Amino acid sequence: MSQHATPSSSDKSATEFDAIIVGAGVGGLYALHRLRGLGLKVGVFEAASDVGGTWYWNRYPGCRCDVESMEYSYSFSDELQQEWQWPERYGTQPEILRYVNHVADRFDLRRDIRFDTRVLAASFDSADNQWTLQTDRHGAVSAPFCIMATGNLSTPRVPDFAGLESFKGNWYHTGLWPHAGVDFTGQRVAVIGTGSSGVQSIPLIAAQAKHLHVFQRTANFTLPARNAALDPSAERRHKAEYAERRQAAFNTPFGISGHPPPVKSALEATREERDAAYEEKWAEGGSISFLYAYNDLLVNKAANDTAADFVRNKIRATVKDPAVAELLLPNDHPIGTKRLILDSNYYETYNRDNVTLVDARRAPIEAITPAGLRTTEAEYEFDAIVFATGFDAMTGALLEIDLHGTDGASLKDKWADGPRSNLGLMMAGFPNMFLITGPQSPSVKAQMILACEQHTDWIVDCLEHMKANGMARIETDQGAEDAWVAHNNEVANSTLYPQANSWYMGANIPGKPRIFMPYVGGFDRYKRTCDEIAAKGYEGFTLTPAKTRTLADA
Ligand code: N01
């Protein structure tokens, strides 16, 4: 590696590393495990007090994964995947956090992680090929390589409502939930937001609160999760086939095994056939299975309408008050173009006497008041307000760090019109900095743990290649980055995804550039592209050998 990165690294001070990883969520932990395997001295810096990332912070009631437990786990260790037992079809937040902690302990990862430490800034010294990171607790730390495992949904966002500081009750954001939990018994509660976090938490908060008002700006599509205890015989079968299933998952568009790709258009089926197919998927539970009913649901609006109408009819059939049902009907985006939510008893919750749905599109929230909140139509009084208002997704965490690459160029300037990267792995002008599931990689459109593993494996192979060839620096070429961004946009524009005002598009943050951020060409196709680029000697990337320091460098 560079003249600074020696395999033994025994000469390094406490603040010098061979590689620094920012973040100890599922991505950062696996990166630490693999980089250690290269014999590198690795330092991980994590803002939270413990491991887990998303699963550390999102402790709201009802939080669970929308990918099935047997799939949503690490694939790198067969012992690990054989020994761990998931109790339910979909893992709850506490269960997944317990799993991540188990992984950290089993692979002895904690000793290299500095918790409660936020990385504030990072800059690259081109002469030395060295990243220096400023932290809020451990001063400056440096390494030739930097891996940003900062997550895609890790910057919670409370809208800029006037008067929040005046509110006399307690308020919470789903992504920053108190560790001790919250007891809403006897309270008048507001939930603002009906994305995945709102939809998961609303039934549980409603069951506790004296009265719950849900402020919905946009009705979303949600399907029944059909969560249940994991059937032990199904688990045994899955475990017996784990190796083949993981291999298969790497070769699917979503990184999830067990869903054969559909071959038929929804428009080729009769109405009766379609309804029977959707009914079967509805009963089965799960979003991929539903969207895989036909092969054109995400690319053809007429096909999509057939699935959307089916779900709208289910909402009408479930919600007893027709006016409430009408308000819950999603009508401004094709189904699946926003994250398709999985719920347990969401629509049924609106049949409770203690739940009121408020149309925050017709009457937007104007301000938080000392007693509650005010919309353009009415005043409300609450003891607690829950913001299920989402995240500055995909770019927020990186842009919160004052990042500077070659010649001091800042990431904020580079991404002023939207994120740009090559493969979501590297950014032109930021040598030796790798992103785990960065924008323009499949990331949130794939099984995230597998996506993290795939990125890390590519990075580790790349570092090994560099070491074997005496290279100290790698950076993506501007042309390769431009071509990848163009490809990313072209693929997205061939689908219905850009038709939704989603966080995938940056649409949930006022002023954020509208660009479709995840790669939707398929995880399988993406992985093949990454592998081909590596096989061609890192085509589109420039690798530079370690140079001997000369007086001119001093
Ligand atoms: O956030 P969101 P989320 N006034 O951005 C509303 C993952 N996740 O935390 O749509 C009123 O989806 C906003 O309204 P609108 C998953 O990938 C996964 O729920 O902008 N309302 C919207 O309803 C998910 O997609 C899991 O009009 C306002 C809501 O707040 C992603 O995280 C569980 C408002 C935000 O929804 C984000 O989900 C949880 C305002 N001023 C999360 N501002 C699982 O695995 C915003 N809103 C199951």
PDB file of N, CA, C and O in Angstrom, residues 208-275:
ATOM      1  N   GLN A 208     -52.018   2.384  22.801  1.00  0.00           N
ATOM      2  CA  GLN A 208     -51.636   2.874  24.122  1.00  0.00           C
ATOM      3  C   GLN A 208     -52.267   4.228  24.459  1.00  0.00           C
ATOM      4  O   GLN A 208     -52.665   4.474  25.593  1.00  0.00           O
ATOM      5  N   ALA A 209     -52.322   5.086  23.455  1.00  0.00           N
ATOM      6  CA  ALA A 209     -52.684   6.484  23.719  1.00  0.00           C
ATOM      7  C   ALA A 209     -54.151   6.624  24.098  1.00  0.00           C
ATOM      8  O   ALA A 209     -54.990   5.779  23.763  1.00  0.00           O
ATOM      9  N   LYS A 210     -54.447   7.742  24.770  1.00  0.00           N
ATOM     10  CA  LYS A 210     -55.859   8.064  25.022  1.00  0.00           C
ATOM     11  C   LYS A 210     -56.504   8.400  23.687  1.00  0.00           C
ATOM     12  O   LYS A 210     -57.567   7.895  23.348  1.00  0.00           O
ATOM     13  N   HIS A 211     -55.820   9.278  22.931  1.00  0.00           N
ATOM     14  CA  HIS A 211     -56.301   9.569  21.580  1.00  0.00           C
ATOM     15  C   HIS A 211     -55.096   9.866  20.677  1.00  0.00           C
ATOM     16  O   HIS A 211     -54.140  10.483  21.111  1.00  0.00           O
ATOM     17  N   LEU A 212     -55.186   9.375  19.468  1.00  0.00           N
ATOM     18  CA  LEU A 212     -54.095   9.607  18.498  1.00  0.00           C
ATOM     19  C   LEU A 212     -54.640  10.351  17.289  1.00  0.00           C
ATOM     20  O   LEU A 212     -55.630   9.927  16.682  1.00  0.00           O
ATOM     21  N   HIS A 213     -53.975  11.460  16.944  1.00  0.00           N
ATOM     22  CA  HIS A 213     -54.251  12.141  15.680  1.00  0.00           C
ATOM     23  C   HIS A 213     -53.090  11.837  14.739  1.00  0.00           C
ATOM     24  O   HIS A 213     -51.927  12.067  15.094  1.00  0.00           O
ATOM     25  N   VAL A 214     -53.398  11.336  13.566  1.00  0.00           N
ATOM     26  CA  VAL A 214     -52.356  11.082  12.558  1.00  0.00           C
ATOM     27  C   VAL A 214     -52.444  12.187  11.509  1.00  0.00           C
ATOM     28  O   VAL A 214     -53.505  12.386  10.909  1.00  0.00           O
ATOM     29  N   PHE A 215     -51.338  12.900  11.317  1.00  0.00           N
ATOM     30  CA  PHE A 215     -51.295  13.959  10.305  1.00  0.00           C
ATOM     31  C   PHE A 215     -50.646  13.390   9.044  1.00  0.00           C
ATOM     32  O   PHE A 215     -49.445  13.123   9.016  1.00  0.00           O
ATOM     33  N   GLN A 216     -51.477  13.187   8.036  1.00  0.00           N
ATOM     34  CA  GLN A 216     -51.019  12.566   6.785  1.00  0.00           C
ATOM     35  C   GLN A 216     -50.981  13.619   5.672  1.00  0.00           C
ATOM     36  O   GLN A 216     -51.986  14.237   5.354  1.00  0.00           O
ATOM     37  N   ARG A 217     -49.792  13.792   5.106  1.00  0.00           N
ATOM     38  CA  ARG A 217     -49.703  14.697   3.956  1.00  0.00           C
ATOM     39  C   ARG A 217     -49.887  13.921   2.663  1.00  0.00           C
ATOM     40  O   ARG A 217     -50.562  14.352   1.748  1.00  0.00           O
ATOM     41  N   THR A 218     -49.238  12.728   2.612  1.00  0.00           N
ATOM     42  CA  THR A 218     -49.358  11.895   1.416  1.00  0.00           C
ATOM     43  C   THR A 218     -49.748  10.483   1.829  1.00  0.00           C
ATOM     44  O   THR A 218     -49.073   9.883   2.674  1.00  0.00           O
ATOM     45  N   ALA A 219     -50.829   9.994   1.248  1.00  0.00           N
ATOM     46  CA  ALA A 219     -51.202   8.607   1.520  1.00  0.00           C
ATOM     47  C   ALA A 219     -50.219   7.685   0.794  1.00  0.00           C
ATOM     48  O   ALA A 219     -49.879   7.922  -0.366  1.00  0.00           O
ATOM     49  N   ASN A 220     -49.780   6.655   1.507  1.00  0.00           N
ATOM     50  CA  ASN A 220     -48.811   5.717   0.929  1.00  0.00           C
ATOM     51  C   ASN A 220     -49.435   4.345   0.752  1.00  0.00           C
ATOM     52  O   ASN A 220     -50.390   4.002   1.438  1.00  0.00           O
ATOM     53  N   PHE A 221     -48.843   3.574  -0.128  1.00  0.00           N
ATOM     54  CA  PHE A 221     -49.267   2.184  -0.266  1.00  0.00           C
ATOM     55  C   PHE A 221     -48.583   1.354   0.808  1.00  0.00           C
ATOM     56  O   PHE A 221     -47.372   1.448   1.001  1.00  0.00           O
ATOM     57  N   THR A 222     -49.364   0.536   1.501  1.00  0.00           N
ATOM     58  CA  THR A 222     -48.755  -0.425   2.417  1.00  0.00           C
ATOM     59  C   THR A 222     -49.476  -1.768   2.299  1.00  0.00           C
ATOM     60  O   THR A 222     -50.665  -1.817   2.021  1.00  0.00           O
ATOM     61  N   LEU A 223     -48.706  -2.806   2.450  1.00  0.00           N
ATOM     62  CA  LEU A 223     -49.222  -4.178   2.296  1.00  0.00           C
ATOM     63  C   LEU A 223     -49.091  -4.896   3.629  1.00  0.00           C
ATOM     64  O   LEU A 223     -48.192  -4.582   4.410  1.00  0.00           O
ATOM     65  N   PRO A 224     -49.925  -5.892   3.862  1.00  0.00           N
ATOM     66  CA  PRO A 224     -49.762  -6.645   5.112  1.00  0.00           C
ATOM     67  C   PRO A 224     -48.449  -7.424   5.121  1.00  0.00           C
ATOM     68  O   PRO A 224     -48.091  -8.062   4.124  1.00  0.00           O
ATOM     69  N   ALA A 225     -47.720  -7.331   6.234  1.00  0.00           N
ATOM     70  CA  ALA A 225     -46.443  -8.057   6.338  1.00  0.00           C
ATOM     71  C   ALA A 225     -46.678  -9.545   6.535  1.00  0.00           C
ATOM     72  O   ALA A 225     -45.907 -10.366   6.088  1.00  0.00           O
ATOM     73  N   ARG A 226     -47.791  -9.861   7.220  1.00  0.00           N
ATOM     74  CA  ARG A 226     -48.081 -11.254   7.615  1.00  0.00           C
ATOM     75  C   ARG A 226     -46.935 -11.812   8.444  1.00  0.00           C
ATOM     76  O   ARG A 226     -46.416 -12.911   8.197  1.00  0.00           O
ATOM     77  N   ASN A 227     -46.527 -11.016   9.409  1.00  0.00           N
ATOM     78  CA  ASN A 227     -45.478 -11.491  10.302  1.00  0.00           C
ATOM     79  C   ASN A 227     -46.001 -12.667  11.125  1.00  0.00           C
ATOM     80  O   ASN A 227     -47.197 -12.752  11.409  1.00  0.00           O
ATOM     81  N   ALA A 228     -45.118 -13.565  11.471  1.00  0.00           N
ATOM     82  CA  ALA A 228     -45.505 -14.724  12.280  1.00  0.00           C
ATOM     83  C   ALA A 228     -44.227 -15.334  12.858  1.00  0.00           C
ATOM     84  O   ALA A 228     -43.124 -14.999  12.418  1.00  0.00           O
ATOM     85  N   ALA A 229     -44.409 -16.211  13.813  1.00  0.00           N
ATOM     86  CA  ALA A 229     -43.248 -16.946  14.320  1.00  0.00           C
ATOM     87  C   ALA A 229     -42.646 -17.742  13.168  1.00  0.00           C
ATOM     88  O   ALA A 229     -43.378 -18.239  12.303  1.00  0.00           O
ATOM     89  N   LEU A 230     -41.327 -17.834  13.170  1.00  0.00           N
ATOM     90  CA  LEU A 230     -40.666 -18.580  12.090  1.00  0.00           C
ATOM     91  C   LEU A 230     -40.936 -20.073  12.276  1.00  0.00           C
ATOM     92  O   LEU A 230     -40.763 -20.605  13.374  1.00  0.00           O
ATOM     93  N   ASP A 231     -41.360 -20.691  11.228  1.00  0.00           N
ATOM     94  CA  ASP A 231     -41.646 -22.125  11.281  1.00  0.00           C
ATOM     95  C   ASP A 231     -40.304 -22.875  11.359  1.00  0.00           C
ATOM     96  O   ASP A 231     -39.459 -22.738  10.471  1.00  0.00           O
ATOM     97  N   PRO A 232     -40.088 -23.671  12.434  1.00  0.00           N
ATOM     98  CA  PRO A 232     -38.784 -24.328  12.617  1.00  0.00           C
ATOM     99  C   PRO A 232     -38.376 -25.206  11.431  1.00  0.00           C
ATOM    100  O   PRO A 232     -37.204 -25.274  11.079  1.00  0.00           O
ATOM    101  N   SER A 233     -39.347 -25.837  10.778  1.00  0.00           N
ATOM    102  CA  SER A 233     -38.950 -26.713   9.662  1.00  0.00           C
ATOM    103  C   SER A 233     -38.533 -25.857   8.455  1.00  0.00           C
ATOM    104  O   SER A 233     -37.582 -26.205   7.751  1.00  0.00           O
ATOM    105  N   ALA A 234     -39.216 -24.713   8.259  1.00  0.00           N
ATOM    106  CA  ALA A 234     -38.815 -23.814   7.164  1.00  0.00           C
ATOM    107  C   ALA A 234     -37.423 -23.255   7.440  1.00  0.00           C
ATOM    108  O   ALA A 234     -36.585 -23.127   6.541  1.00  0.00           O
ATOM    109  N   GLU A 235     -37.165 -22.961   8.719  1.00  0.00           N
ATOM    110  CA  GLU A 235     -35.853 -22.443   9.095  1.00  0.00           C
ATOM    111  C   GLU A 235     -34.769 -23.494   8.823  1.00  0.00           C
ATOM    112  O   GLU A 235     -33.714 -23.189   8.263  1.00  0.00           O
ATOM    113  N   ARG A 236     -35.043 -24.736   9.214  1.00  0.00           N
ATOM    114  CA  ARG A 236     -34.061 -25.815   8.987  1.00  0.00           C
ATOM    115  C   ARG A 236     -33.770 -25.971   7.497  1.00  0.00           C
ATOM    116  O   ARG A 236     -32.623 -26.105   7.087  1.00  0.00           O
ATOM    117  N   ARG A 237     -34.845 -25.919   6.688  1.00  0.00           N
ATOM    118  CA  ARG A 237     -34.670 -26.048   5.224  1.00  0.00           C
ATOM    119  C   ARG A 237     -33.812 -24.905   4.686  1.00  0.00           C
ATOM    120  O   ARG A 237     -32.894 -25.111   3.920  1.00  0.00           O
ATOM    121  N   HIS A 238     -34.144 -23.703   5.145  1.00  0.00           N
ATOM    122  CA  HIS A 238     -33.409 -22.518   4.666  1.00  0.00           C
ATOM    123  C   HIS A 238     -31.920 -22.646   5.045  1.00  0.00           C
ATOM    124  O   HIS A 238     -31.039 -22.400   4.227  1.00  0.00           O
ATOM    125  N   LYS A 239     -31.688 -23.091   6.271  1.00  0.00           N
ATOM    126  CA  LYS A 239     -30.297 -23.197   6.724  1.00  0.00           C
ATOM    127  C   LYS A 239     -29.540 -24.270   5.943  1.00  0.00           C
ATOM    128  O   LYS A 239     -28.355 -24.109   5.660  1.00  0.00           O
ATOM    129  N   ALA A 240     -30.237 -25.337   5.618  1.00  0.00           N
ATOM    130  CA  ALA A 240     -29.576 -26.405   4.843  1.00  0.00           C
ATOM    131  C   ALA A 240     -29.176 -25.889   3.457  1.00  0.00           C
ATOM    132  O   ALA A 240     -28.203 -26.356   2.868  1.00  0.00           O
ATOM    133  N   GLU A 241     -29.929 -24.907   2.973  1.00  0.00           N
ATOM    134  CA  GLU A 241     -29.660 -24.394   1.610  1.00  0.00           C
ATOM    135  C   GLU A 241     -28.985 -23.028   1.640  1.00  0.00           C
ATOM    136  O   GLU A 241     -28.980 -22.330   0.633  1.00  0.00           O
ATOM    137  N   TYR A 242     -28.481 -22.624   2.815  1.00  0.00           N
ATOM    138  CA  TYR A 242     -28.034 -21.235   2.940  1.00  0.00           C
ATOM    139  C   TYR A 242     -27.012 -20.841   1.871  1.00  0.00           C
ATOM    140  O   TYR A 242     -27.127 -19.788   1.241  1.00  0.00           O
ATOM    141  N   ALA A 243     -26.007 -21.715   1.659  1.00  0.00           N
ATOM    142  CA  ALA A 243     -24.942 -21.334   0.720  1.00  0.00           C
ATOM    143  C   ALA A 243     -25.524 -21.053  -0.659  1.00  0.00           C
ATOM    144  O   ALA A 243     -25.237 -20.016  -1.275  1.00  0.00           O
ATOM    145  N   GLU A 244     -26.376 -21.965  -1.134  1.00  0.00           N
ATOM    146  CA  GLU A 244     -26.964 -21.780  -2.475  1.00  0.00           C
ATOM    147  C   GLU A 244     -27.892 -20.574  -2.493  1.00  0.00           C
ATOM    148  O   GLU A 244     -27.933 -19.826  -3.469  1.00  0.00           O
ATOM    149  N   ARG A 245     -28.618 -20.365  -1.397  1.00  0.00           N
ATOM    150  CA  ARG A 245     -29.556 -19.250  -1.353  1.00  0.00           C
ATOM    151  C   ARG A 245     -28.825 -17.913  -1.388  1.00  0.00           C
ATOM    152  O   ARG A 245     -29.246 -16.966  -2.040  1.00  0.00           O
ATOM    153  N   ARG A 246     -27.712 -17.824  -0.668  1.00  0.00           N
ATOM    154  CA  ARG A 246     -26.944 -16.565  -0.679  1.00  0.00           C
ATOM    155  C   ARG A 246     -26.386 -16.325  -2.080  1.00  0.00           C
ATOM    156  O   ARG A 246     -26.397 -15.220  -2.582  1.00  0.00           O
ATOM    157  N   GLN A 247     -25.875 -17.403  -2.676  1.00  0.00           N
ATOM    158  CA  GLN A 247     -25.340 -17.273  -4.023  1.00  0.00           C
ATOM    159  C   GLN A 247     -26.428 -16.790  -4.973  1.00  0.00           C
ATOM    160  O   GLN A 247     -26.226 -15.887  -5.791  1.00  0.00           O
ATOM    161  N   ALA A 248     -27.601 -17.379  -4.797  1.00  0.00           N
ATOM    162  CA  ALA A 248     -28.729 -16.984  -5.646  1.00  0.00           C
ATOM    163  C   ALA A 248     -29.082 -15.517  -5.395  1.00  0.00           C
ATOM    164  O   ALA A 248     -29.377 -14.764  -6.335  1.00  0.00           O
ATOM    165  N   ALA A 249     -29.048 -15.109  -4.122  1.00  0.00           N
ATOM    166  CA  ALA A 249     -29.423 -13.733  -3.781  1.00  0.00           C
ATOM    167  C   ALA A 249     -28.515 -12.724  -4.487  1.00  0.00           C
ATOM    168  O   ALA A 249     -28.973 -11.676  -4.961  1.00  0.00           O
ATOM    169  N   PHE A 250     -27.217 -13.052  -4.564  1.00  0.00           N
ATOM    170  CA  PHE A 250     -26.278 -12.153  -5.257  1.00  0.00           C
ATOM    171  C   PHE A 250     -26.643 -12.001  -6.735  1.00  0.00           C
ATOM    172  O   PHE A 250     -26.213 -11.075  -7.384  1.00  0.00           O
ATOM    173  N   ASN A 251     -27.419 -12.939  -7.232  1.00  0.00           N
ATOM    174  CA  ASN A 251     -27.777 -12.904  -8.659  1.00  0.00           C
ATOM    175  C   ASN A 251     -29.229 -12.498  -8.889  1.00  0.00           C
ATOM    176  O   ASN A 251     -29.841 -12.884  -9.877  1.00  0.00           O
ATOM    177  N   THR A 252     -29.778 -11.750  -7.953  1.00  0.00           N
ATOM    178  CA  THR A 252     -31.149 -11.249  -8.132  1.00  0.00           C
ATOM    179  C   THR A 252     -31.135  -9.723  -8.123  1.00  0.00           C
ATOM    180  O   THR A 252     -30.210  -9.104  -7.576  1.00  0.00           O
ATOM    181  N   PRO A 253     -32.175  -9.103  -8.691  1.00  0.00           N
ATOM    182  CA  PRO A 253     -32.207  -7.634  -8.733  1.00  0.00           C
ATOM    183  C   PRO A 253     -32.269  -6.965  -7.364  1.00  0.00           C
ATOM    184  O   PRO A 253     -31.845  -5.832  -7.200  1.00  0.00           O
ATOM    185  N   PHE A 254     -32.825  -7.667  -6.352  1.00  0.00           N
ATOM    186  CA  PHE A 254     -32.958  -7.040  -5.035  1.00  0.00           C
ATOM    187  C   PHE A 254     -32.020  -7.647  -3.995  1.00  0.00           C
ATOM    188  O   PHE A 254     -32.044  -7.257  -2.831  1.00  0.00           O
ATOM    189  N   GLY A 255     -31.219  -8.621  -4.389  1.00  0.00           N
ATOM    190  CA  GLY A 255     -30.314  -9.251  -3.426  1.00  0.00           C
ATOM    191  C   GLY A 255     -31.054 -10.126  -2.430  1.00  0.00           C
ATOM    192  O   GLY A 255     -30.633 -10.280  -1.285  1.00  0.00           O
ATOM    193  N   ILE A 256     -32.167 -10.685  -2.864  1.00  0.00           N
ATOM    194  CA  ILE A 256     -32.986 -11.517  -1.965  1.00  0.00           C
ATOM    195  C   ILE A 256     -33.378 -12.787  -2.718  1.00  0.00           C
ATOM    196  O   ILE A 256     -33.896 -12.698  -3.837  1.00  0.00           O
ATOM    197  N   SER A 257     -33.158 -13.935  -2.090  1.00  0.00           N
ATOM    198  CA  SER A 257     -33.447 -15.182  -2.796  1.00  0.00           C
ATOM    199  C   SER A 257     -34.914 -15.569  -2.642  1.00  0.00           C
ATOM    200  O   SER A 257     -35.642 -14.999  -1.815  1.00  0.00           O
ATOM    201  N   GLY A 258     -35.351 -16.520  -3.428  1.00  0.00           N
ATOM    202  CA  GLY A 258     -36.674 -17.104  -3.235  1.00  0.00           C
ATOM    203  C   GLY A 258     -37.797 -16.417  -3.979  1.00  0.00           C
ATOM    204  O   GLY A 258     -38.965 -16.709  -3.727  1.00  0.00           O
ATOM    205  N   HIS A 259     -37.472 -15.481  -4.856  1.00  0.00           N
ATOM    206  CA  HIS A 259     -38.525 -14.809  -5.629  1.00  0.00           C
ATOM    207  C   HIS A 259     -38.209 -14.929  -7.115  1.00  0.00           C
ATOM    208  O   HIS A 259     -37.512 -14.075  -7.671  1.00  0.00           O
ATOM    209  N   PRO A 260     -38.711 -15.953  -7.760  1.00  0.00           N
ATOM    210  CA  PRO A 260     -38.408 -16.100  -9.191  1.00  0.00           C
ATOM    211  C   PRO A 260     -38.913 -14.887  -9.974  1.00  0.00           C
ATOM    212  O   PRO A 260     -40.042 -14.438  -9.734  1.00  0.00           O
ATOM    213  N   PRO A 261     -38.094 -14.346 -10.866  1.00  0.00           N
ATOM    214  CA  PRO A 261     -38.508 -13.151 -11.599  1.00  0.00           C
ATOM    215  C   PRO A 261     -39.738 -13.417 -12.456  1.00  0.00           C
ATOM    216  O   PRO A 261     -39.857 -14.490 -13.059  1.00  0.00           O
ATOM    217  N   PRO A 262     -40.681 -12.484 -12.476  1.00  0.00           N
ATOM    218  CA  PRO A 262     -41.891 -12.682 -13.267  1.00  0.00           C
ATOM    219  C   PRO A 262     -41.573 -12.622 -14.757  1.00  0.00           C
ATOM    220  O   PRO A 262     -40.616 -11.973 -15.168  1.00  0.00           O
ATOM    221  N   VAL A 263     -42.396 -13.297 -15.553  1.00  0.00           N
ATOM    222  CA  VAL A 263     -42.127 -13.313 -16.997  1.00  0.00           C
ATOM    223  C   VAL A 263     -43.283 -12.690 -17.784  1.00  0.00           C
ATOM    224  O   VAL A 263     -43.176 -12.449 -18.971  1.00  0.00           O
ATOM    225  N   LYS A 264     -44.382 -12.393 -17.092  1.00  0.00           N
ATOM    226  CA  LYS A 264     -45.573 -11.977 -17.818  1.00  0.00           C
ATOM    227  C   LYS A 264     -45.947 -10.533 -17.476  1.00  0.00           C
ATOM    228  O   LYS A 264     -45.802 -10.088 -16.333  1.00  0.00           O
ATOM    229  N   SER A 265     -46.460  -9.832 -18.479  1.00  0.00           N
ATOM    230  CA  SER A 265     -46.965  -8.473 -18.262  1.00  0.00           C
ATOM    231  C   SER A 265     -48.332  -8.533 -17.588  1.00  0.00           C
ATOM    232  O   SER A 265     -49.140  -9.438 -17.879  1.00  0.00           O
ATOM    233  N   ALA A 266     -48.589  -7.556 -16.715  1.00  0.00           N
ATOM    234  CA  ALA A 266     -49.912  -7.486 -16.078  1.00  0.00           C
ATOM    235  C   ALA A 266     -50.990  -7.275 -17.137  1.00  0.00           C
ATOM    236  O   ALA A 266     -52.144  -7.669 -16.944  1.00  0.00           O
ATOM    237  N   LEU A 267     -50.614  -6.668 -18.243  1.00  0.00           N
ATOM    238  CA  LEU A 267     -51.609  -6.337 -19.257  1.00  0.00           C
ATOM    239  C   LEU A 267     -51.939  -7.538 -20.146  1.00  0.00           C
ATOM    240  O   LEU A 267     -52.912  -7.500 -20.899  1.00  0.00           O
ATOM    241  N   GLU A 268     -51.140  -8.582 -20.037  1.00  0.00           N
ATOM    242  CA  GLU A 268     -51.448  -9.816 -20.787  1.00  0.00           C
ATOM    243  C   GLU A 268     -52.436 -10.712 -20.034  1.00  0.00           C
ATOM    244  O   GLU A 268     -52.970 -11.660 -20.602  1.00  0.00           O
ATOM    245  N   ALA A 269     -52.606 -10.418 -18.742  1.00  0.00           N
ATOM    246  CA  ALA A 269     -53.505 -11.249 -17.926  1.00  0.00           C
ATOM    247  C   ALA A 269     -54.917 -10.661 -17.959  1.00  0.00           C
ATOM    248  O   ALA A 269     -55.085  -9.460 -18.147  1.00  0.00           O
ATOM    249  N   THR A 270     -55.911 -11.528 -17.765  1.00  0.00           N
ATOM    250  CA  THR A 270     -57.284 -11.012 -17.661  1.00  0.00           C
ATOM    251  C   THR A 270     -57.446 -10.389 -16.273  1.00  0.00           C
ATOM    252  O   THR A 270     -56.656 -10.649 -15.357  1.00  0.00           O
ATOM    253  N   ARG A 271     -58.494  -9.632 -16.137  1.00  0.00           N
ATOM    254  CA  ARG A 271     -58.754  -8.994 -14.847  1.00  0.00           C
ATOM    255  C   ARG A 271     -58.873 -10.050 -13.736  1.00  0.00           C
ATOM    256  O   ARG A 271     -58.342  -9.884 -12.635  1.00  0.00           O
ATOM    257  N   GLU A 272     -59.556 -11.149 -14.025  1.00  0.00           N
ATOM    258  CA  GLU A 272     -59.752 -12.205 -13.029  1.00  0.00           C
ATOM    259  C   GLU A 272     -58.411 -12.839 -12.645  1.00  0.00           C
ATOM    260  O   GLU A 272     -58.136 -13.092 -11.473  1.00  0.00           O
ATOM    261  N   GLU A 273     -57.585 -13.074 -13.666  1.00  0.00           N
ATOM    262  CA  GLU A 273     -56.253 -13.666 -13.383  1.00  0.00           C
ATOM    263  C   GLU A 273     -55.425 -12.728 -12.503  1.00  0.00           C
ATOM    264  O   GLU A 273     -54.774 -13.159 -11.552  1.00  0.00           O
ATOM    265  N   ARG A 274     -55.482 -11.447 -12.862  1.00  0.00           N
ATOM    266  CA  ARG A 274     -54.693 -10.467 -12.096  1.00  0.00           C
ATOM    267  C   ARG A 274     -55.168 -10.421 -10.650  1.00  0.00           C
ATOM    268  O   ARG A 274     -54.357 -10.460  -9.727  1.00  0.00           O
ATOM    269  N   ASP A 275     -56.484 -10.334 -10.460  1.00  0.00           N
ATOM    270  CA  ASP A 275     -57.003 -10.232  -9.095  1.00  0.00           C
ATOM    271  C   ASP A 275     -56.624 -11.466  -8.287  1.00  0.00           C
ATOM    272  O   ASP A 275     -56.282 -11.364  -7.102  1.00  0.00           O
TER     273      ASP A 275
END
